[in-house]
Amino acid sequence: MQSTATVLVYSDDANTREQVRLATGRRPASDAPEVQFIECATLPAVLKELDRGGIDVCVLDGEAVPAGGMGVCRQIKDEIFRCPPVLLLIGRPQDAWLATWSRAEAAVTLPVEPVEFADALASLLRSRLAVRA
C-alpha cells in the first residue's frame, strides 16, 4: 500500500478546511495511508493543483463561494483526464441529488461529522489506490 495519499481540500472557508483536516487526522482509517493536504480557497488554485497531478482524492465544499463545489466537481470531471474521486461537502441531506448531478463519488453533510467523513474519505482512498496498484 502507498505510504501517503494527497487530498486536495477546496473551500473558501478556512474553518471548513480545518474541519476536514481534524476529521481526517493523520489517516482516516487504520488500513488507509497517511494523508497530506493541499488546501485551495479558489477555483483557479484547484485547477492548477489538478493540472500538476498527484492528487488522490478531492474534497470540495458545495457551499463555497463564488464557485460552489458541485459546479467545480462537474467541471473537473469534464476537464481533468483521470480525475480523482470527489467527496462533496453538502449543506443539507436534501442536496444529495445535486451531488449525484455533479458526478461526485461520495457526499457528506456540513458541518463535518468526523466519523462519517473519515469513513467516506477512507473508502475513496481505498478504491483509488486499488486502481493504481
PDB file of C-alpha atoms in Angstrom:
ATOM      1  CA  MET A   1       0.000   0.000   0.000  1.00  0.00           C
ATOM      2  CA  GLN A   2       1.076   3.534  -0.770  1.00  0.00           C
ATOM      3  CA  SER A   3       2.521   5.201   2.348  1.00  0.00           C
ATOM      4  CA  THR A   4       0.917   8.624   1.837  1.00  0.00           C
ATOM      5  CA  ALA A   5      -2.047   9.977  -0.080  1.00  0.00           C
ATOM      6  CA  THR A   6      -2.593  13.528  -1.251  1.00  0.00           C
ATOM      7  CA  VAL A   7      -6.004  15.054  -0.620  1.00  0.00           C
ATOM      8  CA  LEU A   8      -6.975  18.367  -2.177  1.00  0.00           C
ATOM      9  CA  VAL A   9      -9.395  20.339   0.003  1.00  0.00           C
ATOM     10  CA  TYR A  10     -11.318  23.171  -1.650  1.00  0.00           C
ATOM     11  CA  SER A  11     -13.295  25.690   0.389  1.00  0.00           C
ATOM     12  CA  ASP A  12     -13.297  29.462   0.610  1.00  0.00           C
ATOM     13  CA  ASP A  13     -13.835  28.982   4.373  1.00  0.00           C
ATOM     14  CA  ALA A  14     -10.692  28.255   6.393  1.00  0.00           C
ATOM     15  CA  ASN A  15     -12.862  26.757   9.169  1.00  0.00           C
ATOM     16  CA  THR A  16     -14.287  24.168   6.766  1.00  0.00           C
ATOM     17  CA  ARG A  17     -10.790  23.234   5.585  1.00  0.00           C
ATOM     18  CA  GLU A  18      -9.768  22.868   9.231  1.00  0.00           C
ATOM     19  CA  GLN A  19     -12.798  20.625   9.963  1.00  0.00           C
ATOM     20  CA  VAL A  20     -11.670  18.334   7.138  1.00  0.00           C
ATOM     21  CA  ARG A  21      -8.088  18.170   8.452  1.00  0.00           C
ATOM     22  CA  LEU A  22      -9.221  17.496  12.016  1.00  0.00           C
ATOM     23  CA  ALA A  23     -11.759  14.837  10.977  1.00  0.00           C
ATOM     24  CA  THR A  24      -9.103  13.032   8.947  1.00  0.00           C
ATOM     25  CA  GLY A  25      -6.262  13.175  11.445  1.00  0.00           C
ATOM     26  CA  ARG A  26      -3.077  11.546  10.180  1.00  0.00           C
ATOM     27  CA  ARG A  27      -5.090   8.874   8.396  1.00  0.00           C
ATOM     28  CA  PRO A  28      -8.852   8.378   8.037  1.00  0.00           C
ATOM     29  CA  ALA A  29      -8.735   4.641   8.876  1.00  0.00           C
ATOM     30  CA  SER A  30      -6.188   2.149  10.129  1.00  0.00           C
ATOM     31  CA  ASP A  31      -5.942   0.496   6.708  1.00  0.00           C
ATOM     32  CA  ALA A  32      -5.667   3.799   4.808  1.00  0.00           C
ATOM     33  CA  PRO A  33      -2.425   5.639   4.085  1.00  0.00           C
ATOM     34  CA  GLU A  34      -1.363   8.759   5.908  1.00  0.00           C
ATOM     35  CA  VAL A  35      -2.795  11.883   4.315  1.00  0.00           C
ATOM     36  CA  GLN A  36      -1.122  15.085   3.267  1.00  0.00           C
ATOM     37  CA  PHE A  37      -3.362  18.001   2.376  1.00  0.00           C
ATOM     38  CA  ILE A  38      -3.242  20.599  -0.340  1.00  0.00           C
ATOM     39  CA  GLU A  39      -5.648  23.394   0.563  1.00  0.00           C
ATOM     40  CA  CYS A  40      -7.236  25.626  -2.047  1.00  0.00           C
ATOM     41  CA  ALA A  41      -9.545  28.590  -1.496  1.00  0.00           C
ATOM     42  CA  THR A  42     -10.224  29.416  -5.170  1.00  0.00           C
ATOM     43  CA  LEU A  43     -11.190  27.563  -8.337  1.00  0.00           C
ATOM     44  CA  PRO A  44      -8.017  28.636 -10.225  1.00  0.00           C
ATOM     45  CA  ALA A  45      -5.915  27.134  -7.413  1.00  0.00           C
ATOM     46  CA  VAL A  46      -7.868  23.847  -7.646  1.00  0.00           C
ATOM     47  CA  LEU A  47      -7.362  23.660 -11.415  1.00  0.00           C
ATOM     48  CA  LYS A  48      -3.637  24.451 -11.069  1.00  0.00           C
ATOM     49  CA  GLU A  49      -3.126  21.668  -8.496  1.00  0.00           C
ATOM     50  CA  LEU A  50      -5.095  19.130 -10.544  1.00  0.00           C
ATOM     51  CA  ASP A  51      -3.075  20.005 -13.647  1.00  0.00           C
ATOM     52  CA  ARG A  52       0.090  19.448 -11.620  1.00  0.00           C
ATOM     53  CA  GLY A  53      -1.103  15.910 -10.792  1.00  0.00           C
ATOM     54  CA  GLY A  54      -0.554  13.614  -7.834  1.00  0.00           C
ATOM     55  CA  ILE A  55      -3.947  14.217  -6.190  1.00  0.00           C
ATOM     56  CA  ASP A  56      -5.582  11.030  -4.865  1.00  0.00           C
ATOM     57  CA  VAL A  57      -8.940  12.467  -3.686  1.00  0.00           C
ATOM     58  CA  CYS A  58     -10.616  15.879  -3.881  1.00  0.00           C
ATOM     59  CA  VAL A  59     -12.798  17.188  -1.047  1.00  0.00           C
ATOM     60  CA  LEU A  60     -14.951  20.018  -2.383  1.00  0.00           C
ATOM     61  CA  ASP A  61     -17.157  22.366  -0.371  1.00  0.00           C
ATOM     62  CA  GLY A  62     -20.552  22.551  -2.032  1.00  0.00           C
ATOM     63  CA  GLU A  63     -21.235  25.776  -0.111  1.00  0.00           C
ATOM     64  CA  ALA A  64     -18.073  27.583  -1.293  1.00  0.00           C
ATOM     65  CA  VAL A  65     -18.423  30.969  -2.998  1.00  0.00           C
ATOM     66  CA  PRO A  66     -18.237  32.190  -5.666  1.00  0.00           C
ATOM     67  CA  ALA A  67     -17.538  28.773  -7.252  1.00  0.00           C
ATOM     68  CA  GLY A  68     -19.517  26.096  -5.396  1.00  0.00           C
ATOM     69  CA  GLY A  69     -18.052  22.629  -5.046  1.00  0.00           C
ATOM     70  CA  MET A  70     -20.853  20.979  -7.020  1.00  0.00           C
ATOM     71  CA  GLY A  71     -20.166  23.052 -10.120  1.00  0.00           C
ATOM     72  CA  VAL A  72     -16.417  22.651  -9.601  1.00  0.00           C
ATOM     73  CA  CYS A  73     -16.891  18.885  -9.382  1.00  0.00           C
ATOM     74  CA  ARG A  74     -18.849  18.719 -12.618  1.00  0.00           C
ATOM     75  CA  GLN A  75     -16.272  20.935 -14.337  1.00  0.00           C
ATOM     76  CA  ILE A  76     -13.245  18.885 -13.266  1.00  0.00           C
ATOM     77  CA  LYS A  77     -14.999  15.614 -14.172  1.00  0.00           C
ATOM     78  CA  ASP A  78     -15.376  17.044 -17.702  1.00  0.00           C
ATOM     79  CA  GLU A  79     -11.937  18.653 -17.982  1.00  0.00           C
ATOM     80  CA  ILE A  80      -9.410  16.611 -15.987  1.00  0.00           C
ATOM     81  CA  PHE A  81      -8.138  13.367 -17.526  1.00  0.00           C
ATOM     82  CA  ARG A  82      -8.452  10.570 -14.947  1.00  0.00           C
ATOM     83  CA  CYS A  83      -9.982  12.973 -12.469  1.00  0.00           C
ATOM     84  CA  PRO A  84      -9.512  11.819  -8.861  1.00  0.00           C
ATOM     85  CA  PRO A  85     -12.605  10.753  -6.932  1.00  0.00           C
ATOM     86  CA  VAL A  86     -14.518  13.575  -5.267  1.00  0.00           C
ATOM     87  CA  LEU A  87     -16.013  13.756  -1.779  1.00  0.00           C
ATOM     88  CA  LEU A  88     -18.516  16.595  -1.752  1.00  0.00           C
ATOM     89  CA  LEU A  89     -19.456  18.532   1.382  1.00  0.00           C
ATOM     90  CA  ILE A  90     -23.133  19.460   1.102  1.00  0.00           C
ATOM     91  CA  GLY A  91     -25.222  21.873   3.142  1.00  0.00           C
ATOM     92  CA  ARG A  92     -28.304  19.658   3.569  1.00  0.00           C
ATOM     93  CA  PRO A  93     -29.077  15.960   3.112  1.00  0.00           C
ATOM     94  CA  GLN A  94     -31.720  17.029   0.561  1.00  0.00           C
ATOM     95  CA  ASP A  95     -28.874  18.235  -1.678  1.00  0.00           C
ATOM     96  CA  ALA A  96     -27.649  14.675  -2.272  1.00  0.00           C
ATOM     97  CA  TRP A  97     -29.276  14.672  -5.714  1.00  0.00           C
ATOM     98  CA  LEU A  98     -27.106  17.645  -6.663  1.00  0.00           C
ATOM     99  CA  ALA A  99     -24.040  15.679  -5.591  1.00  0.00           C
ATOM    100  CA  THR A 100     -25.163  12.953  -7.998  1.00  0.00           C
ATOM    101  CA  TRP A 101     -25.660  15.549 -10.756  1.00  0.00           C
ATOM    102  CA  SER A 102     -22.136  16.836 -10.139  1.00  0.00           C
ATOM    103  CA  ARG A 103     -20.755  13.270 -10.520  1.00  0.00           C
ATOM    104  CA  ALA A 104     -19.174  13.188  -7.063  1.00  0.00           C
ATOM    105  CA  GLU A 105     -18.338   9.682  -5.843  1.00  0.00           C
ATOM    106  CA  ALA A 106     -19.473  10.476  -2.283  1.00  0.00           C
ATOM    107  CA  ALA A 107     -21.129  13.230  -0.263  1.00  0.00           C
ATOM    108  CA  VAL A 108     -21.392  14.105   3.424  1.00  0.00           C
ATOM    109  CA  THR A 109     -23.203  16.985   5.101  1.00  0.00           C
ATOM    110  CA  LEU A 110     -21.745  20.071   6.739  1.00  0.00           C
ATOM    111  CA  PRO A 111     -20.678  20.664   9.397  1.00  0.00           C
ATOM    112  CA  VAL A 112     -18.189  17.822   9.039  1.00  0.00           C
ATOM    113  CA  GLU A 113     -19.088  14.887  11.285  1.00  0.00           C
ATOM    114  CA  PRO A 114     -15.678  13.243  11.908  1.00  0.00           C
ATOM    115  CA  VAL A 115     -16.649   9.544  11.800  1.00  0.00           C
ATOM    116  CA  GLU A 116     -18.909   9.866   8.752  1.00  0.00           C
ATOM    117  CA  PHE A 117     -16.334  11.983   6.926  1.00  0.00           C
ATOM    118  CA  ALA A 118     -13.373   9.724   7.747  1.00  0.00           C
ATOM    119  CA  ASP A 119     -15.316   6.637   6.601  1.00  0.00           C
ATOM    120  CA  ALA A 120     -16.223   8.268   3.277  1.00  0.00           C
ATOM    121  CA  LEU A 121     -12.671   9.534   2.687  1.00  0.00           C
ATOM    122  CA  ALA A 122     -11.106   6.169   3.592  1.00  0.00           C
ATOM    123  CA  SER A 123     -13.450   4.396   1.170  1.00  0.00           C
ATOM    124  CA  LEU A 124     -12.477   6.707  -1.696  1.00  0.00           C
ATOM    125  CA  LEU A 125      -8.767   6.363  -0.896  1.00  0.00           C
ATOM    126  CA  ARG A 126      -9.036   2.564  -0.834  1.00  0.00           C
ATOM    127  CA  SER A 127     -10.756   2.467  -4.230  1.00  0.00           C
ATOM    128  CA  ARG A 128      -8.364   4.998  -5.769  1.00  0.00           C
ATOM    129  CA  LEU A 129      -5.245   3.259  -4.505  1.00  0.00           C
ATOM    130  CA  ALA A 130      -6.552  -0.204  -5.503  1.00  0.00           C
ATOM    131  CA  VAL A 131      -6.866   1.039  -9.084  1.00  0.00           C
ATOM    132  CA  ARG A 132      -3.261   2.264  -9.004  1.00  0.00           C
ATOM    133  CA  ALA A 133      -1.887  -1.000  -7.564  1.00  0.00           C
TER     134      ALA A 133
END
